Amino acid sequence: MSIENIPFLGKLDSGVPAGPLEKKWDSYKANMKLVNPANKRKYSVIVVGTGLAGGAAAASLAELGYNVKSFCTHDSARRAHSIAAQGGINAAKSYPNDGDSAWRLFYDTIKGGDYRAREANVYRLAQNSTSIIDQCVAQGVPFAREYSGELANRSFGGAQVSRTFYARGQTGQQLLLGAYSALMKEVDKGKVTLYPYREMLDVVMVDGKARGIITRNLSTGEIERHAADAVVLATGGYGRVYFLSTNAMNSNVTAIWRAHKRGALFGNPCYVQIHPTCIPVSGNHQAKLTLMSESLRNDGRVWVPKKKEDCKKDPSLIPEEDRDYYLERKYPSFGNLAPRDISSRAAKECCDEGRGVGESGLAVYLDFRDAIKRDGEPAIRERYGNLFDMYHEITNENPYKTPMRIYPAVHYTMGGLWVDYSLQTTLPGLFAAGEANFSDHGANRLGASALMQGLSDGYFVLPFTVTNYLGTHATELLKKVDTQHPAFESAEKEVRAGIQKILEVGKKGSRTPTEIFRDLGKVVWEKIGMARSEKGLNEAIAEIKKLQNDFDTNLKLTGDDKLNKNLETAGRVADFLELAHLMAQDALDRKESCGGHFRLESQTPDGEAQRNDDEYAYVAAWEYKGRGKDSIVHKEPLVYENVKLSVRSYK
Amino acid sequence: MSASNSKTMNVRLKIWRQEGPSAPGAFEEYSLSGILVDMSFLEMLDTLNEKLIHEGKRPVEFESDCREGICGTCSLMVQGQAHGPVRGATTCQLYMRSFQDGELITIEPWRAKAFPILRDLITDRRAFDRIQMAGGYTGAKTGPHADANAILIPKDIADRAMDAAACIGCGACVAACPNASASLFTSAKVTQFALLPQGHADRKRRVIRMVDQMDKEGFGSCSNLQECEAACPKKISIQNIAIMKQEYLKAAISADFRAGLGSADGGA
Ligand SMILES: Cc1cc2nc3c(=O)[nH]c(=O)nc-3n(C[C@H](O)[C@H](O)[C@H](O)COP(=O)(O)OP(=O)(O)OC[C@H]3O[C@@H](n4cnc5c(N)ncnc54)[C@H](O)[C@@H]3O)c2cc1C
Ligand code: SF4
Ligand code: FES
C-alpha cells in the first residue's frame, strides 16, 4: 500500500482508569477533557452506520452541538440491521425483584463470555443498562407492558433472573426506530447531515489522525471524499463471511476491514456466535438464514429422539420416554436456557451421533406442546405469534401443531476492531462501536446484550469519549483539513483502482461474486465454525487462498460502475476473503477452547470447552501485513481483579 | 417435512427494466425452469440474476436486506399488487408456492411521483425520511430521564401504540393507492405518539408539520379507498388515518400551537 498505513509500534493500552470497578466510569467522566459549548460547533464528526450504535451516537453527538455526518448503505437510516433483532434487551432494572443488580449483570456477562472480556468495559455496560431503558421509554419506544401499566420482562439464556425488556418479537425494530427518530430530530435541526446509499471504502489518515473517509454512492457510483475531526465506525458485524447467516444481505466487513488495512488492529476475529435456534438450511439456493428468537426457549423444549431409527418418524408419535431433552438432561440448572455456544454445540453433537431430525438430519426439535397444554394456545400466540407465523411461512409447517425444527447458524461476531476503554481503535481519532468492535462479550455473547451494548456505546459512552478526544487534541484539530489534502487524493485513487480492477477482471472470468462467496462460506462454516482443529484450520487457509486466487483471476461480473449490486457484493467478497484467512489464523493461534471458539484438541472429558487461562487469558489484536500474508498478533493481557476465573458451568 | 420440498416449477417473468432515473423504461421477458417450489420469490430473482451474469447481461437491480419482513427494503409490485398476492407479507416473505407452474409473473417497481426510479426495480423512498424529520419523534434528548416505570401506560394503549409502530416504512401503501397517498405511513407515526403520553408535549406541532411535509413531497391525498390497508405487510389499520385527521383538525383549530410552530429553533 502506497500511502499512510500506520504500523503498530506501541503497547496495547486499554486506558482503563484506576480505582474500584464501580467508580471507573465516574472517574473517567470526572477527569475527561471538555469542549465548551461555543467550540462544539467548530467540530464535525463522521459516524458511519445508523444501527443502534451509529444512530444513537450520531443523534447524541449532534445534541451536544457537534456537526455530524451520518452514513449508511441503505436508502434510509431506519433500515440498519439492528431492525431485525427480535428477542429483547437486557437491563439490570430488577423490576421483578428477583435479585438482579449491575454486579449480577456484569458477572453473568463476564462468565457468559467465558472470561475473555475486559472487566471495566463490561461493568460500565451493566451500569449504563438501566439508563438505556429510561431513555428509550422517553423516546416513546412501545415496550411490552403488564396490565398494571408497568414494563414486562422475560428471561434469556445464561441468566437466572428476568431482565429482558421487549417489544413483541420486534425489539430491535422499536429500539432502532427510537434512535432513528432521535436522529431525524437532529437532521431537522440542521445538526446532522444524512448520507444514505453510501458505502465507506477507506478511512483517511492525516498526520496520524483519522480525518475523513472515502465513500461510494451506491445509487450513482460516484466516489466521494468527506472530511471531519473524528470518525466513528458503527458498521455492524461480519457474520456474513459464512455466506449463510442470520445477518442481512448487505452486512459486511468492508468498513472495518479497510480501517484494519490502514493500521487499526483487529481483535479476536475467531470469536463468532453460532445461534442455536435458526431455521435449518434447505437446498442450495438460500442466500440467508432466519433466526427463531432465543426467547422461544422460555417455553419451548429442545429434544431429539433417543433412538436413531425414530428420527424420520412423525414426532407426535414418539412417546415421552423415547425423547431426549438433552439440554434439560445435561444442564439441569439452566435447562433450555443454557447459553448459546453450549446449546449449539449440544445440538451439533446430537446430529453428529445420527440423532438429528428432518430431511437433512441437521435439525433438532423445539417443541411447544407442553407450553400450549399448560398456558393455552392464545397465551403462546400472544407471546410468540409473529415468530410462529414466520416459521410457518418459511417452512410451510404449523408450529402450533408440530414441533419446530431448528439448527444452529451464524448470528453474531464478538470479534471486531480492537478498542480501548474509550472505544478508540489503535488509529487515533477512529472509534468503533456496536458489533463492529470487539469489546464487551468476550468469547461468547449472552442473548439480549448486543442491543444493550450498541445503545450503551452510542448514547452513553461515545458522547463522552469523543468529546474527550476532541478536547485533548483541540489545537491540532481546530486546524481544519480539507478534502484537497494529498491524503484524500491518494486514498481516493486507491479506491478507484480497486473498483477498476474488479470490473476489468470481471469482464474475462467465469465465476460470479456470489458463487465464490458461497464457496467461501462453506469453507468457513465447515472449518472455522462450531468445531475447529489444527488440521481443519490449515486446510481452510489453503482453500481460502485458492478462492482468493479465483477471485483475482476468474471473476465474472456484468453491468457498469453505477448502481450495481453485484459490484457491491464483489467488493465485499474481496474483504471477506482476507478476513477469513485472519479468522483461521487467530483460531489456529488460540490453542484452547473458550466460548464460541471450540478447539477439538482442547476439551474436558465430558466434551465441554477447556480453557487455558495460564496461556490464553488475553485479547488477540492482529496487525495487517498485506494480502495473502500472515498477520502479526499483539496481546492485551486480561486482568481479573473482581471476579475469579472459574470453570464456566451451567450444570 | 413438507412434501413439496424438492418439487420444481417453471416461470415466465415480465420485468420492468430502466437504466436510470431519466431514462425510458420497458418490460423484458425471461423464463426460468427448475425453480424450487419452496424457494422464496427473491431467491428466484437471485437465480435469474446469476443466469443473466453468466449470459453476459446486466442483472436486474432490486433491493433487499433482512429477507424476513422487517427492514422494509424489498419493494416490488408483483402481479400488479404491492408485495405480491399474499396478504400481510413483504416481497421477501413471498414463496414460489404461491404461484402456478408456468405462470407469467409481472414485476414492477413502486410507481409514485414521490418515489423516483433509480434503476430497474429500485426506487428512491427518501421522501419518507423527510416526513419523519418533520416531527416523527418525541424530542427527548439523550441523558437522564425519569425511571421507566414512572410512566404507567395501560396495556391496551401500549399494545395499540405498538400496532402502529410496527410500520416498516416500505411504501407499499403509497404504491397501492390510486392517489399515491402516504397517509397510512404518516398516520401510523402520528398515532403512536398521539397514544403515548411521551408524545403529548409536541402533539399538535407534530401532526401539522408531518402532514404538510407529506403534501410537499408530492404524495396525493387520501380519499378513503382503503387499498393501502389491504397492501400493508404489517396490517397497519386505516383507523390510524382517521386518528390523524382528527389530530390535524384539533391542532389546526387550536390557537396556541401556531406560536410553537413558528419559533426560531424549530420550537417545542
Ligand atoms: C436476526 C437477528 C436477531 C437479533 N436479535 C437480538 C436480540 O434479540 N437481542 C440482542 O441484544 N441482539 C440481537 N441481535 C444482535 C444485534 O441485533 C446486533 O448485534 C446489533 O443490532 C448490531 O447493531 P450495530 O449498530 O452494531 O450494527 P447494525 O445495526 O448492523 O448497523 C450497521 C450499520 O452500518 C452501515 N454500514 C455497514 N457497512 C457500511 C459501510 N461499508 N459503509 C457505510 N455504512 C455501512 C449499515 O448501513 C448500517 O446502518 C440479533 C441479530 C440478528 C442478526
Ligand atoms: S403503513 Fe404499511 S405499507 Fe405503508 S409503509 Fe408502513 S408498513 Fe409499509
Ligand atoms: S428485505 Fe427486509 S423486509 Fe424484505
PDB file of N, CA and C in Angstrom, chain A residues 397-463:
ATOM      1  N   GLU A 397     -44.948 -25.347   7.642  1.00  0.00           N
ATOM      2  CA  GLU A 397     -45.397 -26.229   8.723  1.00  0.00           C
ATOM      3  C   GLU A 397     -45.949 -25.387   9.865  1.00  0.00           C
ATOM      4  N   ASN A 398     -46.937 -25.922  10.559  1.00  0.00           N
ATOM      5  CA  ASN A 398     -47.605 -25.163  11.611  1.00  0.00           C
ATOM      6  C   ASN A 398     -47.042 -25.517  12.993  1.00  0.00           C
ATOM      7  N   PRO A 399     -46.262 -24.615  13.593  1.00  0.00           N
ATOM      8  CA  PRO A 399     -45.598 -24.964  14.850  1.00  0.00           C
ATOM      9  C   PRO A 399     -46.535 -25.074  16.056  1.00  0.00           C
ATOM     10  N   TYR A 400     -47.801 -24.664  15.898  1.00  0.00           N
ATOM     11  CA  TYR A 400     -48.748 -24.904  16.993  1.00  0.00           C
ATOM     12  C   TYR A 400     -49.100 -26.386  17.041  1.00  0.00           C
ATOM     13  N   LYS A 401     -48.921 -27.057  15.901  1.00  0.00           N
ATOM     14  CA  LYS A 401     -49.335 -28.465  15.812  1.00  0.00           C
ATOM     15  C   LYS A 401     -48.154 -29.436  15.842  1.00  0.00           C
ATOM     16  N   THR A 402     -47.042 -29.006  15.256  1.00  0.00           N
ATOM     17  CA  THR A 402     -45.899 -29.916  15.187  1.00  0.00           C
ATOM     18  C   THR A 402     -44.655 -29.153  15.637  1.00  0.00           C
ATOM     19  N   PRO A 403     -43.718 -29.805  16.316  1.00  0.00           N
ATOM     20  CA  PRO A 403     -42.580 -29.032  16.831  1.00  0.00           C
ATOM     21  C   PRO A 403     -41.788 -28.342  15.724  1.00  0.00           C
ATOM     22  N   MET A 404     -41.224 -27.197  16.062  1.00  0.00           N
ATOM     23  CA  MET A 404     -40.325 -26.530  15.115  1.00  0.00           C
ATOM     24  C   MET A 404     -39.085 -27.397  14.953  1.00  0.00           C
ATOM     25  N   ARG A 405     -38.484 -27.288  13.752  1.00  0.00           N
ATOM     26  CA  ARG A 405     -37.160 -27.879  13.573  1.00  0.00           C
ATOM     27  C   ARG A 405     -36.155 -26.735  13.510  1.00  0.00           C
ATOM     28  N   ILE A 406     -35.127 -26.852  14.317  1.00  0.00           N
ATOM     29  CA  ILE A 406     -34.145 -25.771  14.357  1.00  0.00           C
ATOM     30  C   ILE A 406     -32.733 -26.332  14.245  1.00  0.00           C
ATOM     31  N   TYR A 407     -31.810 -25.477  13.876  1.00  0.00           N
ATOM     32  CA  TYR A 407     -30.393 -25.867  13.840  1.00  0.00           C
ATOM     33  C   TYR A 407     -29.558 -24.603  14.039  1.00  0.00           C
ATOM     34  N   PRO A 408     -28.365 -24.755  14.583  1.00  0.00           N
ATOM     35  CA  PRO A 408     -27.526 -23.566  14.777  1.00  0.00           C
ATOM     36  C   PRO A 408     -27.133 -22.888  13.468  1.00  0.00           C
ATOM     37  N   ALA A 409     -26.988 -21.583  13.534  1.00  0.00           N
ATOM     38  CA  ALA A 409     -26.486 -20.817  12.384  1.00  0.00           C
ATOM     39  C   ALA A 409     -25.712 -19.607  12.905  1.00  0.00           C
ATOM     40  N   VAL A 410     -24.829 -19.119  12.070  1.00  0.00           N
ATOM     41  CA  VAL A 410     -24.006 -17.970  12.449  1.00  0.00           C
ATOM     42  C   VAL A 410     -24.884 -16.749  12.658  1.00  0.00           C
ATOM     43  N   HIS A 411     -24.581 -16.011  13.696  1.00  0.00           N
ATOM     44  CA  HIS A 411     -25.516 -14.988  14.111  1.00  0.00           C
ATOM     45  C   HIS A 411     -24.853 -13.673  14.495  1.00  0.00           C
ATOM     46  N   TYR A 412     -23.691 -13.753  15.107  1.00  0.00           N
ATOM     47  CA  TYR A 412     -23.102 -12.558  15.714  1.00  0.00           C
ATOM     48  C   TYR A 412     -21.596 -12.748  15.784  1.00  0.00           C
ATOM     49  N   THR A 413     -20.875 -11.642  15.664  1.00  0.00           N
ATOM     50  CA  THR A 413     -19.432 -11.750  15.776  1.00  0.00           C
ATOM     51  C   THR A 413     -18.947 -10.954  16.978  1.00  0.00           C
ATOM     52  N   MET A 414     -18.351 -11.669  17.929  1.00  0.00           N
ATOM     53  CA  MET A 414     -17.816 -10.988  19.113  1.00  0.00           C
ATOM     54  C   MET A 414     -16.541 -10.232  18.754  1.00  0.00           C
ATOM     55  N   GLY A 415     -15.795 -10.755  17.793  1.00  0.00           N
ATOM     56  CA  GLY A 415     -14.582 -10.069  17.355  1.00  0.00           C
ATOM     57  C   GLY A 415     -14.930  -8.781  16.623  1.00  0.00           C
ATOM     58  N   GLY A 416     -13.908  -7.966  16.411  1.00  0.00           N
ATOM     59  CA  GLY A 416     -14.115  -6.695  15.707  1.00  0.00           C
ATOM     60  C   GLY A 416     -12.898  -5.830  15.932  1.00  0.00           C
ATOM     61  N   LEU A 417     -12.983  -4.576  15.558  1.00  0.00           N
ATOM     62  CA  LEU A 417     -11.812  -3.722  15.755  1.00  0.00           C
ATOM     63  C   LEU A 417     -11.479  -3.632  17.239  1.00  0.00           C
ATOM     64  N   TRP A 418     -10.191  -3.752  17.527  1.00  0.00           N
ATOM     65  CA  TRP A 418      -9.743  -3.592  18.912  1.00  0.00           C
ATOM     66  C   TRP A 418      -9.971  -2.143  19.326  1.00  0.00           C
ATOM     67  N   VAL A 419     -10.547  -1.953  20.507  1.00  0.00           N
ATOM     68  CA  VAL A 419     -10.732  -0.592  21.024  1.00  0.00           C
ATOM     69  C   VAL A 419     -10.297  -0.531  22.482  1.00  0.00           C
ATOM     70  N   ASP A 420      -9.915   0.651  22.908  1.00  0.00           N
ATOM     71  CA  ASP A 420      -9.584   0.827  24.320  1.00  0.00           C
ATOM     72  C   ASP A 420     -10.861   1.173  25.087  1.00  0.00           C
ATOM     73  N   TYR A 421     -10.679   1.556  26.336  1.00  0.00           N
ATOM     74  CA  TYR A 421     -11.838   1.842  27.198  1.00  0.00           C
ATOM     75  C   TYR A 421     -12.714   2.958  26.613  1.00  0.00           C
ATOM     76  N   SER A 422     -12.098   3.847  25.834  1.00  0.00           N
ATOM     77  CA  SER A 422     -12.878   4.949  25.271  1.00  0.00           C
ATOM     78  C   SER A 422     -13.457   4.593  23.897  1.00  0.00           C
ATOM     79  N   LEU A 423     -13.340   3.340  23.513  1.00  0.00           N
ATOM     80  CA  LEU A 423     -13.828   2.819  22.226  1.00  0.00           C
ATOM     81  C   LEU A 423     -13.031   3.366  21.052  1.00  0.00           C
ATOM     82  N   GLN A 424     -11.814   3.807  21.326  1.00  0.00           N
ATOM     83  CA  GLN A 424     -10.944   4.269  20.261  1.00  0.00           C
ATOM     84  C   GLN A 424     -10.098   3.105  19.759  1.00  0.00           C
ATOM     85  N   THR A 425      -9.969   3.013  18.438  1.00  0.00           N
ATOM     86  CA  THR A 425      -9.137   1.957  17.867  1.00  0.00           C
ATOM     87  C   THR A 425      -7.666   2.342  18.026  1.00  0.00           C
ATOM     88  N   THR A 426      -6.782   1.534  17.458  1.00  0.00           N
ATOM     89  CA  THR A 426      -5.367   1.906  17.555  1.00  0.00           C
ATOM     90  C   THR A 426      -5.031   3.053  16.607  1.00  0.00           C
ATOM     91  N   LEU A 427      -5.966   3.458  15.763  1.00  0.00           N
ATOM     92  CA  LEU A 427      -5.762   4.663  14.945  1.00  0.00           C
ATOM     93  C   LEU A 427      -6.384   5.854  15.682  1.00  0.00           C
ATOM     94  N   PRO A 428      -5.582   6.827  16.068  1.00  0.00           N
ATOM     95  CA  PRO A 428      -6.124   7.962  16.818  1.00  0.00           C
ATOM     96  C   PRO A 428      -7.274   8.649  16.070  1.00  0.00           C
ATOM     97  N   GLY A 429      -8.334   8.947  16.814  1.00  0.00           N
ATOM     98  CA  GLY A 429      -9.465   9.634  16.196  1.00  0.00           C
ATOM     99  C   GLY A 429     -10.424   8.711  15.471  1.00  0.00           C
ATOM    100  N   LEU A 430     -10.111   7.427  15.417  1.00  0.00           N
ATOM    101  CA  LEU A 430     -11.026   6.462  14.812  1.00  0.00           C
ATOM    102  C   LEU A 430     -11.619   5.597  15.923  1.00  0.00           C
ATOM    103  N   PHE A 431     -12.940   5.693  16.072  1.00  0.00           N
ATOM    104  CA  PHE A 431     -13.633   4.958  17.120  1.00  0.00           C
ATOM    105  C   PHE A 431     -14.456   3.830  16.494  1.00  0.00           C
ATOM    106  N   ALA A 432     -14.707   2.778  17.263  1.00  0.00           N
ATOM    107  CA  ALA A 432     -15.578   1.708  16.756  1.00  0.00           C
ATOM    108  C   ALA A 432     -16.585   1.343  17.833  1.00  0.00           C
ATOM    109  N   ALA A 433     -17.847   1.177  17.417  1.00  0.00           N
ATOM    110  CA  ALA A 433     -18.917   0.957  18.383  1.00  0.00           C
ATOM    111  C   ALA A 433     -19.856  -0.135  17.901  1.00  0.00           C
ATOM    112  N   GLY A 434     -20.607  -0.693  18.839  1.00  0.00           N
ATOM    113  CA  GLY A 434     -21.581  -1.734  18.497  1.00  0.00           C
ATOM    114  C   GLY A 434     -20.881  -3.028  18.110  1.00  0.00           C
ATOM    115  N   GLU A 435     -21.512  -3.776  17.229  1.00  0.00           N
ATOM    116  CA  GLU A 435     -20.969  -5.090  16.879  1.00  0.00           C
ATOM    117  C   GLU A 435     -19.624  -4.963  16.162  1.00  0.00           C
ATOM    118  N   ALA A 436     -19.344  -3.792  15.626  1.00  0.00           N
ATOM    119  CA  ALA A 436     -18.103  -3.588  14.885  1.00  0.00           C
ATOM    120  C   ALA A 436     -16.858  -3.613  15.772  1.00  0.00           C
ATOM    121  N   ASN A 437     -17.005  -3.406  17.072  1.00  0.00           N
ATOM    122  CA  ASN A 437     -15.821  -3.509  17.934  1.00  0.00           C
ATOM    123  C   ASN A 437     -15.804  -4.863  18.627  1.00  0.00           C
ATOM    124  N   PHE A 438     -14.728  -5.144  19.342  1.00  0.00           N
ATOM    125  CA  PHE A 438     -14.573  -6.474  19.936  1.00  0.00           C
ATOM    126  C   PHE A 438     -14.970  -6.480  21.397  1.00  0.00           C
ATOM    127  N   SER A 439     -15.482  -5.359  21.908  1.00  0.00           N
ATOM    128  CA  SER A 439     -15.202  -5.080  23.311  1.00  0.00           C
ATOM    129  C   SER A 439     -15.873  -5.883  24.405  1.00  0.00           C
ATOM    130  N   ASP A 440     -17.168  -6.093  24.420  1.00  0.00           N
ATOM    131  CA  ASP A 440     -17.773  -6.442  25.709  1.00  0.00           C
ATOM    132  C   ASP A 440     -18.190  -7.892  25.927  1.00  0.00           C
ATOM    133  N   HIS A 441     -18.125  -8.712  24.903  1.00  0.00           N
ATOM    134  CA  HIS A 441     -18.751 -10.034  25.044  1.00  0.00           C
ATOM    135  C   HIS A 441     -17.779 -11.189  25.133  1.00  0.00           C
ATOM    136  N   GLY A 442     -16.486 -10.888  25.174  1.00  0.00           N
ATOM    137  CA  GLY A 442     -15.504 -11.954  25.308  1.00  0.00           C
ATOM    138  C   GLY A 442     -15.655 -12.969  24.198  1.00  0.00           C
ATOM    139  N   ALA A 443     -15.687 -14.254  24.581  1.00  0.00           N
ATOM    140  CA  ALA A 443     -15.706 -15.316  23.585  1.00  0.00           C
ATOM    141  C   ALA A 443     -17.110 -15.809  23.282  1.00  0.00           C
ATOM    142  N   ASN A 444     -18.104 -15.243  23.936  1.00  0.00           N
ATOM    143  CA  ASN A 444     -19.489 -15.637  23.694  1.00  0.00           C
ATOM    144  C   ASN A 444     -20.395 -14.536  24.217  1.00  0.00           C
ATOM    145  N   ARG A 445     -21.415 -14.193  23.432  1.00  0.00           N
ATOM    146  CA  ARG A 445     -22.320 -13.133  23.877  1.00  0.00           C
ATOM    147  C   ARG A 445     -23.609 -13.730  24.412  1.00  0.00           C
ATOM    148  N   LEU A 446     -24.093 -13.178  25.506  1.00  0.00           N
ATOM    149  CA  LEU A 446     -25.383 -13.618  26.027  1.00  0.00           C
ATOM    150  C   LEU A 446     -26.508 -12.948  25.240  1.00  0.00           C
ATOM    151  N   GLY A 447     -27.635 -13.623  25.171  1.00  0.00           N
ATOM    152  CA  GLY A 447     -28.777 -13.085  24.445  1.00  0.00           C
ATOM    153  C   GLY A 447     -29.197 -11.739  25.016  1.00  0.00           C
ATOM    154  N   ALA A 448     -29.718 -10.885  24.157  1.00  0.00           N
ATOM    155  CA  ALA A 448     -30.274  -9.588  24.544  1.00  0.00           C
ATOM    156  C   ALA A 448     -29.218  -8.600  25.043  1.00  0.00           C
ATOM    157  N   SER A 449     -27.957  -8.891  24.785  1.00  0.00           N
ATOM    158  CA  SER A 449     -26.942  -7.968  25.260  1.00  0.00           C
ATOM    159  C   SER A 449     -26.254  -7.199  24.134  1.00  0.00           C
ATOM    160  N   ALA A 450     -26.537  -7.543  22.870  1.00  0.00           N
ATOM    161  CA  ALA A 450     -25.946  -6.766  21.780  1.00  0.00           C
ATOM    162  C   ALA A 450     -26.693  -5.452  21.631  1.00  0.00           C
ATOM    163  N   LEU A 451     -28.002  -5.491  21.770  1.00  0.00           N
ATOM    164  CA  LEU A 451     -28.784  -4.261  21.683  1.00  0.00           C
ATOM    165  C   LEU A 451     -28.362  -3.321  22.811  1.00  0.00           C
ATOM    166  N   MET A 452     -28.189  -3.928  23.981  1.00  0.00           N
ATOM    167  CA  MET A 452     -27.748  -3.147  25.142  1.00  0.00           C
ATOM    168  C   MET A 452     -26.393  -2.499  24.852  1.00  0.00           C
ATOM    169  N   GLN A 453     -25.465  -3.276  24.312  1.00  0.00           N
ATOM    170  CA  GLN A 453     -24.130  -2.724  24.060  1.00  0.00           C
ATOM    171  C   GLN A 453     -24.169  -1.626  22.995  1.00  0.00           C
ATOM    172  N   GLY A 454     -24.919  -1.875  21.927  1.00  0.00           N
ATOM    173  CA  GLY A 454     -24.990  -0.876  20.857  1.00  0.00           C
ATOM    174  C   GLY A 454     -25.488   0.447  21.406  1.00  0.00           C
ATOM    175  N   LEU A 455     -26.541   0.390  22.198  1.00  0.00           N
ATOM    176  CA  LEU A 455     -27.110   1.637  22.723  1.00  0.00           C
ATOM    177  C   LEU A 455     -26.247   2.249  23.814  1.00  0.00           C
ATOM    178  N   SER A 456     -25.610   1.418  24.601  1.00  0.00           N
ATOM    179  CA  SER A 456     -24.699   1.956  25.618  1.00  0.00           C
ATOM    180  C   SER A 456     -23.558   2.706  24.937  1.00  0.00           C
ATOM    181  N   ASP A 457     -22.949   2.064  23.938  1.00  0.00           N
ATOM    182  CA  ASP A 457     -21.859   2.721  23.203  1.00  0.00           C
ATOM    183  C   ASP A 457     -22.332   4.045  22.597  1.00  0.00           C
ATOM    184  N   GLY A 458     -23.493   4.001  21.971  1.00  0.00           N
ATOM    185  CA  GLY A 458     -23.956   5.155  21.203  1.00  0.00           C
ATOM    186  C   GLY A 458     -24.505   6.291  22.058  1.00  0.00           C
ATOM    187  N   TYR A 459     -25.358   5.952  23.020  1.00  0.00           N
ATOM    188  CA  TYR A 459     -25.973   7.020  23.821  1.00  0.00           C
ATOM    189  C   TYR A 459     -25.061   7.471  24.969  1.00  0.00           C
ATOM    190  N   PHE A 460     -24.389   6.510  25.585  1.00  0.00           N
ATOM    191  CA  PHE A 460     -23.792   6.828  26.885  1.00  0.00           C
ATOM    192  C   PHE A 460     -22.278   6.681  26.998  1.00  0.00           C
ATOM    193  N   VAL A 461     -21.611   6.256  25.934  1.00  0.00           N
ATOM    194  CA  VAL A 461     -20.144   6.214  26.010  1.00  0.00           C
ATOM    195  C   VAL A 461     -19.514   7.214  25.036  1.00  0.00           C
ATOM    196  N   LEU A 462     -19.825   7.068  23.755  1.00  0.00           N
ATOM    197  CA  LEU A 462     -19.156   7.918  22.753  1.00  0.00           C
ATOM    198  C   LEU A 462     -19.342   9.426  22.983  1.00  0.00           C
ATOM    199  N   PRO A 463     -20.515   9.882  23.412  1.00  0.00           N
ATOM    200  CA  PRO A 463     -20.638  11.340  23.613  1.00  0.00           C
ATOM    201  C   PRO A 463     -19.563  11.867  24.568  1.00  0.00           C
TER     202      PRO A 463
END
